[in-house]
């Protein structure tokens, strides 16, 4: 799962690079005609919506990122809590994975076709993707054990569209330059936290097995 989260974040960073590199610096003066143009919502690709102007292969990379993230989410409850999820969590998880897969495929196809391809149920899918994902991850974070699991949940919530659209994605004109890259880096950070979980838990298991019994 750690590899999938890191790959998803890396793909999203690459998608952001396609939109902003050469037009907007990561830091510094962004009040240039080229940067102002790229801030327009015409270039948004998460997901593309009419009217839309493709920016290189940003949509293809973003679509692939969402599909990889959907695969990673399948193991999220076990990774964060260390135990199997209940029926309610499974239902919400399946819904989130299906919605994210739908959005990812629509985004990928939009990039390949050079024109907007909508999800199967645009309104339902878009709203579910924005709201259900952070709620599900937040609930798992509350049930998580250990600082690494909690940190992974927090980073995934911060990387979610809901938080981004209400904070670091808001720019001086339309979109904030490189905001998708920030989301990608947060997802990579979550992957690093999950990697810590994967390396610490087996060690604890071995210690428990090797520790001699204390006579009473």
Short mmCIF file of C-alpha atoms in Angstrom, two decimals:
data_model
loop_
_atom_site.label_atom_id
_atom_site.label_comp_id
_atom_site.label_asym_id
_atom_site.label_seq_id
_atom_site.Cartn_x
_atom_site.Cartn_y
_atom_site.Cartn_z
CA UNK A 1 0.00 0.00 0.00
CA UNK A 2 2.87 2.38 0.78
CA UNK A 3 4.21 1.91 -2.75
CA UNK A 4 0.77 2.60 -4.26
CA UNK A 5 0.30 5.79 -2.23
CA UNK A 6 3.75 7.02 -3.20
CA UNK A 7 3.13 6.20 -6.86
CA UNK A 8 -0.22 8.00 -6.78
CA UNK A 9 1.35 11.09 -5.25
CA UNK A 10 4.21 11.03 -7.74
CA UNK A 11 1.84 10.79 -10.70
CA UNK A 12 -0.21 13.72 -9.39
CA UNK A 13 2.96 15.78 -8.93
CA UNK A 14 3.92 14.98 -12.53
CA UNK A 15 0.44 16.05 -13.67
CA UNK A 16 0.84 19.35 -11.85
CA UNK A 17 4.23 19.80 -13.51
CA UNK A 18 2.57 19.49 -16.91
CA UNK A 19 0.24 22.38 -16.07
CA UNK A 20 2.54 24.81 -14.28
CA UNK A 21 6.17 24.18 -15.31
CA UNK A 22 7.48 26.91 -17.57
CA UNK A 23 4.54 29.19 -16.76
CA UNK A 24 4.56 29.60 -12.97
CA UNK A 25 7.56 29.29 -10.65
CA UNK A 26 7.18 27.20 -7.52
CA UNK A 27 8.00 30.36 -5.57
CA UNK A 28 8.54 33.93 -6.67
CA UNK A 29 6.75 36.26 -9.05
CA UNK A 30 3.61 34.65 -10.44
CA UNK A 31 1.99 37.80 -11.78
CA UNK A 32 3.07 37.13 -15.34
CA UNK A 33 0.75 36.70 -18.34
CA UNK A 34 1.76 33.06 -18.77
CA UNK A 35 1.14 32.18 -15.12
CA UNK A 36 -2.12 34.11 -14.96
CA UNK A 37 -3.34 32.20 -18.01
CA UNK A 38 -2.55 28.81 -16.45
CA UNK A 39 -4.45 29.77 -13.28
CA UNK A 40 -7.66 29.82 -15.29
CA UNK A 41 -10.07 27.01 -14.48
CA UNK A 42 -9.95 26.15 -18.19
CA UNK A 43 -6.83 24.10 -17.35
CA UNK A 44 -8.30 22.23 -14.34
CA UNK A 45 -8.01 18.48 -14.72
CA UNK A 46 -9.32 17.07 -11.42
CA UNK A 47 -11.60 16.22 -13.11
CA UNK A 48 -11.88 18.01 -16.49
CA UNK A 49 -15.13 19.88 -17.04
CA UNK A 50 -16.44 21.95 -19.91
CA UNK A 51 -14.97 24.29 -21.03
CA UNK A 52 -11.55 22.66 -20.82
CA UNK A 53 -8.11 23.10 -22.38
CA UNK A 54 -5.66 20.17 -21.97
CA UNK A 55 -2.25 20.98 -20.50
CA UNK A 56 0.14 18.41 -21.93
CA UNK A 57 -0.48 14.97 -20.44
CA UNK A 58 -1.76 16.32 -17.11
CA UNK A 59 -5.15 14.63 -17.37
CA UNK A 60 -3.66 11.24 -18.26
CA UNK A 61 -1.26 11.39 -15.32
CA UNK A 62 -3.96 12.59 -12.94
CA UNK A 63 -6.33 9.84 -14.07
CA UNK A 64 -3.64 7.23 -13.49
CA UNK A 65 -2.97 8.75 -10.07
CA UNK A 66 -6.61 8.38 -9.04
CA UNK A 67 -6.76 4.78 -10.24
CA UNK A 68 -3.64 3.88 -8.27
CA UNK A 69 -5.04 5.66 -5.21
CA UNK A 70 -8.30 3.72 -5.54
CA UNK A 71 -6.30 0.48 -5.44
CA UNK A 72 -4.38 1.67 -2.39
CA UNK A 73 -7.57 2.53 -0.51
CA UNK A 74 -8.70 -1.09 -0.60
CA UNK A 75 -6.11 -1.90 2.07
CA UNK A 76 -6.51 1.34 4.04
CA UNK A 77 -8.61 0.01 6.97
CA UNK A 78 -6.19 -2.85 7.65
CA UNK A 79 -3.16 -0.56 7.31
CA UNK A 80 -4.43 2.12 9.70
CA UNK A 81 -6.30 0.07 12.30
CA UNK A 82 -4.56 -3.29 12.09
CA UNK A 83 -7.85 -5.17 11.95
CA UNK A 84 -10.67 -5.94 9.52
CA UNK A 85 -13.34 -3.26 8.94
CA UNK A 86 -16.99 -3.55 9.92
CA UNK A 87 -19.89 -3.73 7.45
CA UNK A 88 -20.44 0.05 7.45
CA UNK A 89 -16.79 0.77 6.74
CA UNK A 90 -16.72 -1.83 3.98
CA UNK A 91 -19.77 -0.27 2.34
CA UNK A 92 -18.28 3.24 2.47
CA UNK A 93 -14.92 1.93 1.26
CA UNK A 94 -16.43 0.15 -1.73
CA UNK A 95 -18.42 3.26 -2.62
CA UNK A 96 -15.33 5.48 -2.43
CA UNK A 97 -13.24 3.07 -4.52
CA UNK A 98 -15.94 2.80 -7.20
CA UNK A 99 -16.41 6.57 -7.31
CA UNK A 100 -12.68 7.24 -7.50
CA UNK A 101 -12.28 4.62 -10.22
CA UNK A 102 -15.06 6.28 -12.21
CA UNK A 103 -13.48 9.72 -11.85
CA UNK A 104 -10.03 8.34 -12.65
CA UNK A 105 -11.20 6.61 -15.82
CA UNK A 106 -13.11 9.71 -16.95
CA UNK A 107 -10.04 11.88 -16.35
CA UNK A 108 -7.75 9.44 -18.15
CA UNK A 109 -10.10 9.15 -21.13
CA UNK A 110 -10.43 12.95 -21.29
CA UNK A 111 -6.69 13.27 -21.59
CA UNK A 112 -6.43 10.56 -24.23
CA UNK A 113 -9.34 11.98 -26.28
CA UNK A 114 -8.40 15.63 -25.81
CA UNK A 115 -12.01 16.37 -24.87
CA UNK A 116 -14.06 16.13 -21.69
CA UNK A 117 -15.38 12.67 -20.84
CA UNK A 118 -17.80 12.81 -17.92
CA UNK A 119 -18.13 10.16 -15.19
CA UNK A 120 -21.14 7.86 -15.38
CA UNK A 121 -23.14 9.94 -12.87
CA UNK A 122 -21.34 13.30 -12.90
CA UNK A 123 -23.09 15.05 -10.02
CA UNK A 124 -23.37 12.05 -7.71
CA UNK A 125 -19.82 10.89 -8.42
CA UNK A 126 -18.24 14.32 -8.03
CA UNK A 127 -19.93 15.10 -4.73
CA UNK A 128 -19.25 11.63 -3.35
CA UNK A 129 -15.58 11.87 -4.30
CA UNK A 130 -15.22 15.26 -2.63
CA UNK A 131 -17.08 14.55 0.62
CA UNK A 132 -17.12 10.80 1.33
CA UNK A 133 -13.37 10.23 0.92
CA UNK A 134 -12.16 12.60 3.68
CA UNK A 135 -14.96 11.48 6.03
CA UNK A 136 -14.01 7.82 5.57
CA UNK A 137 -10.29 8.47 6.04
CA UNK A 138 -11.00 10.69 9.04
CA UNK A 139 -13.06 7.96 10.73
CA UNK A 140 -10.31 5.42 10.13
CA UNK A 141 -7.82 7.90 11.54
CA UNK A 142 -9.82 8.12 14.76
CA UNK A 143 -9.73 4.32 15.04
CA UNK A 144 -6.06 4.08 14.09
CA UNK A 145 -3.31 2.94 16.44
CA UNK A 146 0.02 4.69 16.69
CA UNK A 147 1.33 8.03 15.50
CA UNK A 148 2.27 6.78 12.03
CA UNK A 149 -1.27 5.57 11.29
CA UNK A 150 -2.76 8.80 12.59
CA UNK A 151 -0.31 10.88 10.57
CA UNK A 152 -1.12 8.91 7.40
CA UNK A 153 -4.83 9.58 7.89
CA UNK A 154 -4.25 13.30 8.51
CA UNK A 155 -2.08 13.61 5.39
CA UNK A 156 -4.64 11.82 3.23
CA UNK A 157 -7.40 14.12 4.50
CA UNK A 158 -5.25 17.17 3.74
CA UNK A 159 -4.59 15.78 0.25
CA UNK A 160 -8.30 15.27 -0.42
CA UNK A 161 -10.22 17.47 -2.89
CA UNK A 162 -12.45 18.87 -0.12
CA UNK A 163 -9.57 20.34 1.87
CA UNK A 164 -7.72 21.44 -1.27
CA UNK A 165 -10.73 23.23 -2.77
CA UNK A 166 -11.29 25.11 0.51
CA UNK A 167 -7.68 26.10 1.11
CA UNK A 168 -4.47 25.67 -0.87
CA UNK A 169 -6.15 25.26 -4.28
CA UNK A 170 -7.62 28.78 -4.12
CA UNK A 171 -5.44 31.17 -6.10
CA UNK A 172 -5.32 34.93 -6.60
CA UNK A 173 -7.28 34.58 -9.85
CA UNK A 174 -8.67 31.05 -10.20
CA UNK A 175 -6.49 28.08 -9.23
CA UNK A 176 -3.41 28.33 -7.04
CA UNK A 177 -0.25 27.37 -8.97
CA UNK A 178 1.10 23.92 -8.12
CA UNK A 179 -1.77 23.03 -5.79
CA UNK A 180 -2.07 19.56 -7.32
CA UNK A 181 1.63 19.03 -6.57
CA UNK A 182 0.98 19.87 -2.91
CA UNK A 183 -1.76 17.24 -2.83
CA UNK A 184 0.61 14.76 -4.45
CA UNK A 185 3.36 15.43 -1.90
CA UNK A 186 0.89 14.99 0.96
CA UNK A 187 -0.11 11.63 -0.51
CA UNK A 188 3.55 10.62 -0.75
CA UNK A 189 3.91 11.59 2.91
CA UNK A 190 1.01 9.29 3.77
CA UNK A 191 2.78 6.52 1.88
CA UNK A 192 5.91 7.09 3.97
CA UNK A 193 3.86 6.82 7.18
CA UNK A 194 2.31 3.54 5.99
CA UNK A 195 5.80 2.26 5.24
CA UNK A 196 6.75 3.01 8.84
CA UNK A 197 3.71 1.00 9.96
CA UNK A 198 4.71 -1.93 7.76
CA UNK A 199 8.25 -2.04 9.15
CA UNK A 200 7.36 -1.54 12.81
CA UNK A 201 4.53 -4.05 13.23
CA UNK A 202 6.49 -7.18 12.16
CA UNK A 203 9.31 -6.17 14.48
CA UNK A 204 6.90 -5.94 17.39
CA UNK A 205 5.51 -9.35 16.48
CA UNK A 206 8.98 -10.92 16.55
CA UNK A 207 9.75 -9.30 19.90
CA UNK A 208 6.57 -10.75 21.34
CA UNK A 209 7.51 -14.24 20.12
CA UNK A 210 11.14 -14.10 21.29
CA UNK A 211 10.49 -12.51 24.67
CA UNK A 212 10.80 -15.24 27.32
CA UNK A 213 7.95 -15.85 29.68
CA UNK A 214 8.36 -14.36 33.13
CA UNK A 215 7.88 -17.00 35.84
CA UNK A 216 5.22 -16.29 38.42
#
